[in-house]
Amino acid sequence: ELLAADAIHGTMNSKYKHTTSKGLSEETRLISKSEMGAPQEGEQNIMTETTEPPSSTDAEVENAADPGQVDGIKEQEDTFVEEAEEASQVKPSIWQRAVAFYTVNSFLILVVIAILLAYAYPPLGADYLQPQITATWIAVMFIFVMAGLGLKTKEFRKAFNRFYFNAVVQIFNFGAVSAVVYGFSRFMESVGALEQSLADGMVICACLPLTVNMVLVLTKSSGGDEAAAVFNAAAGNMLGVFLSPALILMYLGVKGDVNLGEVFYKLGIRVVLPIFVGQMLQKFSERAVQFATRYKKQLKKGQEYCLVFIVYTVFCKTFETGSDSNAGDVFLMIGLQFVLLCTVMVLAWIVLRILFRDEPKLRVMGLFGCTHKTVAMGVPLINAMYEGNPNVGLYTLPLLVWHPMQLVIGSFLAPRLAAFVEHKEAALLLAATPEETTSELPVSTQHDEETPPPAGTKQ
């Protein structure tokens, strides 16, 4: 089509030039006649031959854009389109599929590899790599400095606009989920179906705040309220620094191997102080903000590798000291966490439907915000609270099961929730339109003056 347009455009230009040159020639001849007088017969013949261009018909102009040529161009264009479609339909190789799968599930894959390596040779991560310094201090503080640098505290101003919704999300996430999981885990422990350390790990997982990146991504892909997701993720993680340890100690109590003063001291040094430093850098250091923005992907990968390293050292300690748990307990934990996650998601959806019936975007965001748990804060928090405890690996296992499971379920629900939001908003708009139309139209418009009278009536 573009080539045909160029051909027609060139033809029109040649016709325009021909007409213009002919007009100029006629004008030149008239000027010559007026200035020089009437020429002789020979001169007139010479002037006519030199000034008038050869005649051209409209048929010659139309022949320049030959229909056959246009059809040929269209056939070439169709051929190019078909080749492009065939190239796009080429199946990726096995290596490309493997790379794509790893990119999406890199954290889960690295955690599995870390656990297998820890099982193969526990002393490496338990003793030789000095985990009491590298994992407990350096890795944990780096994670929370980056968390403080990335938390958008400006979003807290939006809390006053939706205080009721935000309060529901945070209360359900910290209070309702932890209460349900605590009751279920105590029941399973009392009947002898679950070991105490794994039951305590389920409660610790339930007391953690919601995720940041995962909630934002799933809310956006599901058509939910992104502003509410940003605020609740930031507010939940800030509250979790203080509220999560308090809930854990309230449910599990202060055991003999836990010194309460030492726990809060370690949390203050390893968690609160790094977050405060990150916030100060965000507010007063433009270079730090620019550096974090420029190398955002690299820093995010660094946090991921630190989490994997912490998991590795934790399970090295667990395998070195030994445990009463076996592979059956791990598979049991996977099934129990799946049941619990589905249960709390159903409960959250019912509560959100009752309280926010006509706000589908808030309901979708609330579904993720009420049930998600963060591994970025959970793993270092557990490591800080239960440093030296031989069961710290079992305390971490339920969280490592819950985290990827919420991503799988959320990805499955995302297109269905997006369709629900679209359908619900269309229904709400349709229900509101007749009322607005009826209220806006005056009564006198039922018989418009411009409407022609019925046939047979006199004007």
Short mmCIF file of C-alpha atoms in Angstrom, two decimals:
data_model
loop_
_atom_site.label_atom_id
_atom_site.label_comp_id
_atom_site.label_asym_id
_atom_site.label_seq_id
_atom_site.Cartn_x
_atom_site.Cartn_y
_atom_site.Cartn_z
CA GLU A 1 0.00 0.00 0.00
CA LEU A 2 2.84 2.39 0.78
CA LEU A 3 4.56 1.66 -2.55
CA ALA A 4 1.28 2.15 -4.43
CA ALA A 5 0.76 5.45 -2.65
CA ASP A 6 4.28 6.52 -3.64
CA ALA A 7 3.57 5.65 -7.29
CA ILE A 8 0.34 7.63 -7.31
CA HIS A 9 2.02 10.49 -5.49
CA GLY A 10 4.83 10.55 -8.07
CA THR A 11 2.34 10.52 -10.92
CA MET A 12 0.41 13.40 -9.43
CA ASN A 13 3.65 15.33 -9.00
CA SER A 14 4.54 14.79 -12.66
CA LYS A 15 1.06 15.93 -13.71
CA TYR A 16 1.38 18.96 -11.44
CA LYS A 17 4.79 19.81 -12.87
CA HIS A 18 3.44 19.38 -16.41
CA THR A 19 0.51 21.69 -15.74
CA THR A 20 2.72 24.24 -14.01
CA SER A 21 5.28 24.26 -16.81
CA LYS A 22 2.50 24.62 -19.38
CA GLY A 23 1.02 27.54 -17.48
CA LEU A 24 4.41 29.20 -17.21
CA SER A 25 5.00 28.70 -20.90
CA GLU A 26 1.68 30.33 -21.76
CA GLU A 27 2.46 33.20 -19.40
CA THR A 28 5.91 33.64 -20.96
CA ARG A 29 4.40 33.70 -24.45
CA LEU A 30 1.86 36.35 -23.48
CA ILE A 31 4.58 38.51 -21.92
CA SER A 32 6.70 38.13 -25.03
CA LYS A 33 3.76 39.15 -27.22
CA SER A 34 3.00 42.19 -25.11
CA GLU A 35 6.60 43.39 -24.90
CA MET A 36 7.99 42.47 -28.31
CA GLY A 37 4.90 42.76 -30.39
CA ALA A 38 3.39 40.21 -32.73
CA PRO A 39 6.05 37.87 -34.06
CA GLN A 40 6.48 36.78 -37.63
CA GLU A 41 5.18 33.43 -38.88
CA GLY A 42 8.54 31.68 -38.54
CA GLU A 43 9.14 33.13 -35.14
CA GLN A 44 5.64 32.15 -34.02
CA ASN A 45 6.20 28.56 -35.14
CA ILE A 46 9.52 28.42 -33.32
CA MET A 47 7.98 29.84 -30.13
CA THR A 48 5.13 27.40 -30.28
CA GLU A 49 7.45 24.46 -30.75
CA THR A 50 9.80 25.49 -27.94
CA THR A 51 7.36 26.74 -25.30
CA GLU A 52 4.50 24.21 -25.47
CA PRO A 53 5.31 20.86 -23.87
CA PRO A 54 4.10 17.68 -25.43
CA SER A 55 0.47 16.95 -24.68
CA SER A 56 -0.48 14.34 -22.09
CA THR A 57 -3.79 12.63 -21.61
CA ASP A 58 -5.49 11.56 -18.39
CA ALA A 59 -5.24 7.94 -19.51
CA GLU A 60 -1.45 8.15 -19.42
CA VAL A 61 -1.59 9.52 -15.89
CA GLU A 62 -3.88 6.75 -14.74
CA ASN A 63 -1.66 4.14 -16.40
CA ALA A 64 1.22 5.22 -14.10
CA ALA A 65 -0.62 3.56 -11.19
CA ASP A 66 -1.31 0.28 -12.92
CA PRO A 67 -3.83 -1.91 -11.03
CA GLY A 68 -1.67 -4.91 -11.79
CA GLN A 69 1.27 -3.18 -10.12
CA VAL A 70 -0.84 -2.39 -7.05
CA ASP A 71 -2.02 -6.01 -6.86
CA GLY A 72 1.57 -7.19 -7.07
CA ILE A 73 2.56 -4.89 -4.22
CA LYS A 74 -0.32 -6.19 -2.11
CA GLU A 75 0.74 -9.77 -2.81
CA GLN A 76 4.27 -8.94 -1.67
CA GLU A 77 2.88 -7.32 1.46
CA ASP A 78 0.75 -10.40 2.20
CA THR A 79 3.83 -12.57 1.71
CA PHE A 80 5.82 -10.47 4.19
CA VAL A 81 2.99 -10.67 6.75
CA GLU A 82 2.77 -14.45 6.38
CA GLU A 83 6.54 -14.81 6.82
CA ALA A 84 6.41 -12.62 9.94
CA GLU A 85 3.57 -14.72 11.39
CA GLU A 86 5.44 -17.94 10.66
CA ALA A 87 8.55 -16.52 12.35
CA SER A 88 6.51 -15.55 15.42
CA GLN A 89 4.98 -19.04 15.60
CA VAL A 90 8.35 -20.78 15.70
CA LYS A 91 8.51 -22.81 18.89
CA PRO A 92 11.31 -21.81 21.31
CA SER A 93 14.05 -24.30 21.95
CA ILE A 94 14.35 -26.35 25.13
CA TRP A 95 17.16 -24.09 26.33
CA GLN A 96 15.03 -20.97 25.82
CA ARG A 97 12.16 -22.55 27.72
CA ALA A 98 14.49 -23.50 30.55
CA VAL A 99 15.89 -19.97 30.77
CA ALA A 100 12.39 -18.48 30.77
CA PHE A 101 11.26 -20.88 33.50
CA TYR A 102 14.30 -20.06 35.63
CA THR A 103 13.75 -16.32 35.21
CA VAL A 104 10.19 -16.58 36.52
CA ASN A 105 10.93 -19.07 39.33
CA SER A 106 14.54 -18.23 40.18
CA PHE A 107 14.02 -17.82 43.92
CA LEU A 108 12.17 -21.11 44.35
CA ILE A 109 14.74 -22.99 42.27
CA LEU A 110 17.67 -21.49 44.21
CA VAL A 111 16.02 -22.33 47.55
CA VAL A 112 15.57 -25.97 46.50
CA ILE A 113 19.20 -26.15 45.35
CA ALA A 114 20.36 -24.53 48.61
CA ILE A 115 18.44 -27.06 50.72
CA LEU A 116 19.86 -29.97 48.70
CA LEU A 117 23.41 -28.61 49.07
CA ALA A 118 22.86 -28.11 52.79
CA TYR A 119 21.71 -31.71 53.09
CA ALA A 120 24.73 -32.96 51.09
CA TYR A 121 27.35 -31.31 53.33
CA PRO A 122 25.98 -29.39 56.35
CA PRO A 123 29.32 -28.28 57.93
CA LEU A 124 30.07 -25.90 55.05
CA GLY A 125 27.20 -23.56 55.82
CA ALA A 126 26.97 -24.33 59.51
CA ASP A 127 30.62 -23.74 60.44
CA TYR A 128 33.09 -22.86 57.67
CA LEU A 129 31.20 -19.90 56.15
CA GLN A 130 30.85 -18.24 59.57
CA PRO A 131 27.04 -17.89 59.37
CA GLN A 132 26.88 -16.08 62.73
CA ILE A 133 28.53 -13.13 60.95
CA THR A 134 27.87 -13.49 57.23
CA ALA A 135 24.24 -14.63 57.37
CA THR A 136 23.01 -13.32 60.71
CA TRP A 137 24.48 -9.82 60.47
CA ILE A 138 25.77 -8.87 57.03
CA ALA A 139 23.06 -10.48 54.88
CA VAL A 140 20.19 -9.50 57.18
CA MET A 141 21.28 -5.87 57.52
CA PHE A 142 21.83 -5.53 53.77
CA ILE A 143 18.30 -6.81 53.10
CA PHE A 144 16.68 -4.35 55.49
CA VAL A 145 18.77 -1.36 54.36
CA MET A 146 17.54 -2.02 50.83
CA ALA A 147 14.01 -2.45 52.16
CA GLY A 148 14.19 0.91 53.93
CA LEU A 149 15.60 2.55 50.82
CA GLY A 150 12.77 1.17 48.70
CA LEU A 151 9.79 1.78 50.99
CA LYS A 152 7.69 4.67 49.68
CA THR A 153 6.77 6.52 52.85
CA LYS A 154 4.95 9.17 50.81
CA GLU A 155 2.21 6.63 50.24
CA PHE A 156 1.31 6.82 53.93
CA ARG A 157 -0.52 10.10 53.23
CA LYS A 158 -3.15 8.16 51.30
CA ALA A 159 -4.13 6.30 54.48
CA PHE A 160 -6.58 9.01 55.47
CA ASN A 161 -8.54 8.57 52.24
CA ARG A 162 -9.21 4.85 52.76
CA PHE A 163 -8.56 4.31 56.45
CA TYR A 164 -11.41 1.80 56.83
CA PHE A 165 -10.26 -0.43 53.96
CA ASN A 166 -6.59 -0.31 55.01
CA ALA A 167 -7.53 -1.18 58.60
CA VAL A 168 -9.54 -4.19 57.41
CA VAL A 169 -6.63 -5.48 55.33
CA GLN A 170 -4.03 -5.13 58.10
CA ILE A 171 -6.26 -6.53 60.85
CA PHE A 172 -7.19 -9.55 58.76
CA ASN A 173 -3.58 -10.16 57.67
CA PHE A 174 -2.06 -9.96 61.15
CA GLY A 175 -5.01 -10.94 63.35
CA ALA A 176 -7.45 -13.22 61.52
CA VAL A 177 -4.87 -15.28 59.59
CA SER A 178 -2.66 -15.82 62.65
CA ALA A 179 -5.68 -16.81 64.80
CA VAL A 180 -6.94 -19.34 62.24
CA VAL A 181 -3.50 -20.87 61.71
CA TYR A 182 -2.77 -20.98 65.45
CA GLY A 183 -6.00 -22.85 66.19
CA PHE A 184 -5.47 -25.29 63.30
CA SER A 185 -1.80 -25.96 64.16
CA ARG A 186 -2.59 -26.58 67.83
CA PHE A 187 -5.30 -29.04 66.83
CA MET A 188 -2.95 -30.92 64.49
CA GLU A 189 -0.29 -31.02 67.20
CA SER A 190 -2.74 -32.27 69.85
CA VAL A 191 -3.84 -35.21 67.71
CA GLY A 192 -0.22 -36.11 66.99
CA ALA A 193 -0.38 -35.39 63.25
CA LEU A 194 2.22 -32.59 63.33
CA GLU A 195 5.49 -32.04 65.12
CA GLN A 196 5.62 -29.07 67.52
CA SER A 197 8.46 -27.30 65.70
CA LEU A 198 6.55 -27.38 62.40
CA ALA A 199 3.36 -26.25 64.14
CA ASP A 200 5.27 -23.33 65.65
CA GLY A 201 6.69 -22.55 62.20
CA MET A 202 3.17 -22.32 60.79
CA VAL A 203 2.24 -19.79 63.49
CA ILE A 204 5.41 -17.75 62.85
CA CYS A 205 4.59 -17.67 59.14
CA ALA A 206 1.04 -16.49 59.85
CA CYS A 207 2.28 -13.58 62.00
CA LEU A 208 4.36 -12.01 59.22
CA PRO A 209 3.25 -9.02 57.08
CA LEU A 210 2.24 -9.14 53.42
CA THR A 211 4.67 -9.12 50.52
CA VAL A 212 5.61 -5.99 48.57
CA ASN A 213 6.43 -6.90 44.98
CA MET A 214 4.15 -9.92 44.68
CA VAL A 215 1.07 -8.05 45.92
CA LEU A 216 1.74 -5.19 43.49
CA VAL A 217 2.27 -7.49 40.50
CA LEU A 218 -0.77 -9.69 41.15
CA THR A 219 -2.99 -6.70 41.94
CA LYS A 220 -2.00 -5.01 38.68
CA SER A 221 -2.48 -8.15 36.56
CA SER A 222 -5.89 -8.76 38.21
CA GLY A 223 -7.20 -5.24 37.60
CA GLY A 224 -7.17 -4.28 41.28
CA ASP A 225 -6.45 -0.98 42.98
CA GLU A 226 -2.70 -0.39 42.61
CA ALA A 227 -2.55 2.67 44.92
CA ALA A 228 -4.12 0.65 47.74
CA ALA A 229 -1.63 -2.16 47.08
CA VAL A 230 1.35 0.19 47.33
CA PHE A 231 0.15 1.73 50.58
CA ASN A 232 -0.81 -1.52 52.31
CA ALA A 233 2.43 -3.22 51.30
CA ALA A 234 4.51 -0.36 52.71
CA ALA A 235 2.38 0.08 55.84
CA GLY A 236 2.22 -3.67 56.51
CA ASN A 237 5.99 -4.08 56.37
CA MET A 238 6.57 -1.11 58.66
CA LEU A 239 4.01 -2.46 61.16
CA GLY A 240 5.49 -5.94 60.86
CA VAL A 241 8.84 -4.81 62.23
CA PHE A 242 7.19 -4.31 65.62
CA LEU A 243 3.94 -6.28 65.42
CA SER A 244 5.22 -9.62 64.07
CA PRO A 245 7.66 -10.34 66.95
CA ALA A 246 4.98 -9.33 69.47
CA LEU A 247 2.42 -11.70 67.91
CA ILE A 248 4.94 -14.56 67.72
CA LEU A 249 5.84 -14.19 71.37
CA MET A 250 2.17 -13.85 72.33
CA TYR A 251 1.18 -17.09 70.59
CA LEU A 252 4.27 -19.20 71.31
CA GLY A 253 5.34 -17.62 74.59
CA VAL A 254 8.86 -16.92 75.85
CA LYS A 255 10.51 -20.33 75.88
CA GLY A 256 13.56 -21.29 77.87
CA ASP A 257 15.94 -20.79 74.97
CA VAL A 258 14.58 -17.33 74.09
CA ASN A 259 15.80 -14.26 75.98
CA LEU A 260 13.14 -11.57 75.48
CA GLY A 261 15.47 -8.61 76.02
CA GLU A 262 18.11 -10.04 73.73
CA VAL A 263 15.51 -10.75 71.03
CA PHE A 264 14.31 -7.13 70.91
CA TYR A 265 17.88 -5.87 71.06
CA LYS A 266 18.83 -7.97 68.02
CA LEU A 267 15.69 -6.90 66.20
CA GLY A 268 16.49 -3.27 66.88
CA ILE A 269 20.07 -3.56 65.62
CA ARG A 270 19.47 -5.88 62.67
CA VAL A 271 16.01 -4.82 61.51
CA VAL A 272 14.85 -1.43 62.80
CA LEU A 273 18.21 0.35 62.48
CA PRO A 274 18.89 -0.76 58.87
CA ILE A 275 15.37 0.27 57.80
CA PHE A 276 15.88 3.66 59.47
CA VAL A 277 19.22 4.08 57.69
CA GLY A 278 17.58 3.21 54.37
CA GLN A 279 14.83 5.77 54.97
CA MET A 280 17.36 8.47 55.81
CA LEU A 281 19.31 7.70 52.65
CA GLN A 282 16.12 7.91 50.64
CA LYS A 283 15.24 11.30 52.11
CA PHE A 284 18.62 13.06 52.29
CA SER A 285 20.92 11.38 49.75
CA GLU A 286 20.12 11.89 46.08
CA ARG A 287 23.17 9.87 45.07
CA ALA A 288 21.93 6.86 47.02
CA VAL A 289 18.49 7.12 45.42
CA GLN A 290 19.99 7.47 41.94
CA PHE A 291 22.32 4.53 42.57
CA ALA A 292 19.42 2.37 43.81
CA THR A 293 17.31 3.38 40.80
CA ARG A 294 20.09 2.76 38.26
CA TYR A 295 21.04 -0.64 39.69
CA LYS A 296 17.56 -1.69 40.82
CA LYS A 297 17.64 -5.10 39.13
CA GLN A 298 21.12 -5.91 40.44
CA LEU A 299 20.23 -4.88 43.99
CA LYS A 300 17.05 -6.91 43.85
CA LYS A 301 19.07 -9.94 42.76
CA GLY A 302 21.50 -9.23 45.59
CA GLN A 303 18.65 -9.33 48.11
CA GLU A 304 17.44 -12.59 46.58
CA TYR A 305 20.88 -14.18 46.84
CA CYS A 306 21.19 -13.01 50.47
CA LEU A 307 17.86 -14.67 51.26
CA VAL A 308 19.00 -17.88 49.60
CA PHE A 309 22.27 -17.75 51.54
CA ILE A 310 20.37 -17.33 54.82
CA VAL A 311 18.13 -20.28 53.94
CA TYR A 312 21.20 -22.34 53.09
CA THR A 313 22.95 -21.66 56.40
CA VAL A 314 19.73 -22.21 58.34
CA PHE A 315 19.20 -25.67 56.87
CA CYS A 316 22.88 -26.50 57.25
CA LYS A 317 22.45 -25.96 60.99
CA THR A 318 19.25 -28.02 60.99
CA PHE A 319 20.80 -30.97 59.15
CA GLU A 320 23.98 -30.84 61.25
CA THR A 321 22.17 -30.96 64.59
CA GLY A 322 19.56 -33.40 63.37
CA SER A 323 15.76 -33.35 63.61
CA ASP A 324 12.87 -35.65 64.25
CA SER A 325 11.18 -34.58 61.00
CA ASN A 326 11.32 -36.59 57.80
CA ALA A 327 10.26 -36.27 54.17
CA GLY A 328 6.69 -37.21 55.07
CA ASP A 329 6.45 -34.18 57.34
CA VAL A 330 7.57 -31.93 54.49
CA PHE A 331 4.86 -33.24 52.14
CA LEU A 332 2.33 -32.99 54.95
CA MET A 333 3.34 -29.37 55.45
CA ILE A 334 2.79 -28.64 51.76
CA GLY A 335 -0.73 -30.06 51.90
CA LEU A 336 -1.62 -28.28 55.15
CA GLN A 337 -0.34 -24.91 53.96
CA PHE A 338 -2.31 -25.27 50.74
CA VAL A 339 -5.52 -25.97 52.67
CA LEU A 340 -4.90 -23.07 55.05
CA LEU A 341 -4.10 -20.60 52.27
CA CYS A 342 -7.24 -21.52 50.33
CA THR A 343 -9.31 -21.28 53.54
CA VAL A 344 -8.12 -17.80 54.53
CA MET A 345 -8.53 -16.58 50.93
CA VAL A 346 -12.16 -17.72 50.92
CA LEU A 347 -12.76 -16.06 54.29
CA ALA A 348 -11.12 -12.84 53.10
CA TRP A 349 -13.23 -12.79 49.94
CA ILE A 350 -16.42 -13.21 51.96
CA VAL A 351 -15.49 -10.40 54.35
CA LEU A 352 -14.51 -8.08 51.49
CA ARG A 353 -17.74 -8.86 49.65
CA ILE A 354 -19.78 -7.91 52.71
CA LEU A 355 -17.89 -4.70 53.50
CA PHE A 356 -16.99 -3.48 49.98
CA ARG A 357 -19.69 -4.95 47.77
CA ASP A 358 -19.66 -2.22 45.10
CA GLU A 359 -15.87 -1.74 44.95
CA PRO A 360 -14.46 -4.65 42.92
CA LYS A 361 -10.95 -3.21 42.57
CA LEU A 362 -10.56 -2.91 46.35
CA ARG A 363 -11.90 -6.44 46.81
CA VAL A 364 -9.29 -7.86 44.43
CA MET A 365 -6.43 -6.00 46.10
CA GLY A 366 -7.72 -6.98 49.54
CA LEU A 367 -7.79 -10.67 48.58
CA PHE A 368 -4.01 -10.61 48.10
CA GLY A 369 -3.27 -8.12 50.87
CA CYS A 370 -5.19 -10.10 53.48
CA THR A 371 -3.47 -13.44 52.84
CA HIS A 372 0.08 -12.91 51.51
CA LYS A 373 3.16 -13.38 53.71
CA THR A 374 6.64 -12.00 53.00
CA VAL A 375 9.70 -14.18 52.80
CA ALA A 376 12.00 -11.15 52.46
CA MET A 377 11.28 -10.06 56.03
CA GLY A 378 10.27 -13.43 57.43
CA VAL A 379 13.50 -15.39 56.91
CA PRO A 380 15.85 -12.80 58.47
CA LEU A 381 13.33 -12.09 61.24
CA ILE A 382 13.15 -15.78 62.19
CA ASN A 383 16.93 -16.02 62.00
CA ALA A 384 17.30 -13.00 64.28
CA MET A 385 14.78 -14.20 66.85
CA TYR A 386 15.84 -17.85 67.02
CA GLU A 387 19.59 -17.66 66.40
CA GLY A 388 21.23 -20.80 67.73
CA ASN A 389 17.96 -22.73 67.96
CA PRO A 390 18.37 -26.15 66.32
CA ASN A 391 14.78 -26.01 65.04
CA VAL A 392 15.22 -22.73 63.16
CA GLY A 393 15.09 -24.58 59.83
CA LEU A 394 11.74 -26.15 60.71
CA TYR A 395 10.46 -22.73 61.77
CA THR A 396 11.37 -21.46 58.31
CA LEU A 397 9.94 -24.37 56.28
CA PRO A 398 6.22 -23.37 56.46
CA LEU A 399 7.07 -19.89 55.15
CA LEU A 400 9.11 -21.35 52.28
CA VAL A 401 6.05 -23.44 51.36
CA TRP A 402 3.50 -20.61 51.74
CA HIS A 403 5.44 -18.08 49.66
CA PRO A 404 5.57 -19.88 46.28
CA MET A 405 2.11 -21.33 46.82
CA GLN A 406 0.54 -17.87 47.09
CA LEU A 407 2.22 -16.95 43.82
CA VAL A 408 0.90 -20.04 42.02
CA ILE A 409 -2.67 -19.58 43.29
CA GLY A 410 -2.57 -15.83 42.62
CA SER A 411 -1.34 -16.34 39.05
CA PHE A 412 -4.15 -18.85 38.47
CA LEU A 413 -6.78 -16.42 39.79
CA ALA A 414 -5.41 -13.26 38.10
CA PRO A 415 -7.22 -13.51 34.71
CA ARG A 416 -10.45 -14.59 36.38
CA LEU A 417 -10.30 -11.69 38.83
CA ALA A 418 -9.58 -9.27 35.99
CA ALA A 419 -12.70 -10.52 34.18
CA PHE A 420 -14.68 -10.19 37.42
CA VAL A 421 -13.59 -6.55 37.86
CA GLU A 422 -14.52 -5.70 34.28
CA HIS A 423 -17.91 -7.40 34.53
CA LYS A 424 -18.71 -5.92 37.93
CA GLU A 425 -17.80 -2.36 36.94
CA ALA A 426 -19.86 -2.67 33.75
CA ALA A 427 -22.84 -3.91 35.78
CA LEU A 428 -22.48 -1.06 38.29
CA LEU A 429 -22.26 1.48 35.46
CA LEU A 430 -25.30 -0.02 33.75
CA ALA A 431 -27.27 0.03 36.99
CA ALA A 432 -26.39 3.67 37.65
CA THR A 433 -27.03 4.94 34.09
CA PRO A 434 -30.88 4.67 33.93
CA GLU A 435 -31.28 6.48 37.25
CA GLU A 436 -28.96 9.29 36.20
CA THR A 437 -30.72 9.57 32.82
CA THR A 438 -34.19 9.65 34.38
CA SER A 439 -33.18 12.26 36.93
CA GLU A 440 -31.53 14.48 34.35
CA LEU A 441 -34.41 14.47 31.79
CA PRO A 442 -37.21 16.99 32.48
CA VAL A 443 -40.85 15.89 32.27
CA SER A 444 -41.59 18.27 29.41
CA THR A 445 -39.21 16.41 27.10
CA GLN A 446 -41.68 13.57 26.70
CA HIS A 447 -43.34 15.54 23.84
CA ASP A 448 -40.61 17.50 22.12
CA GLU A 449 -41.65 20.56 20.16
CA GLU A 450 -39.52 19.51 17.19
CA THR A 451 -41.22 16.10 16.94
CA PRO A 452 -43.48 16.08 13.85
CA PRO A 453 -47.21 15.66 14.57
CA PRO A 454 -48.94 12.40 13.65
CA ALA A 455 -50.13 11.96 10.09
CA GLY A 456 -53.63 13.39 9.37
CA THR A 457 -53.50 16.17 11.95
CA LYS A 458 -53.63 19.79 10.95
CA GLN A 459 -50.58 22.00 11.39
#
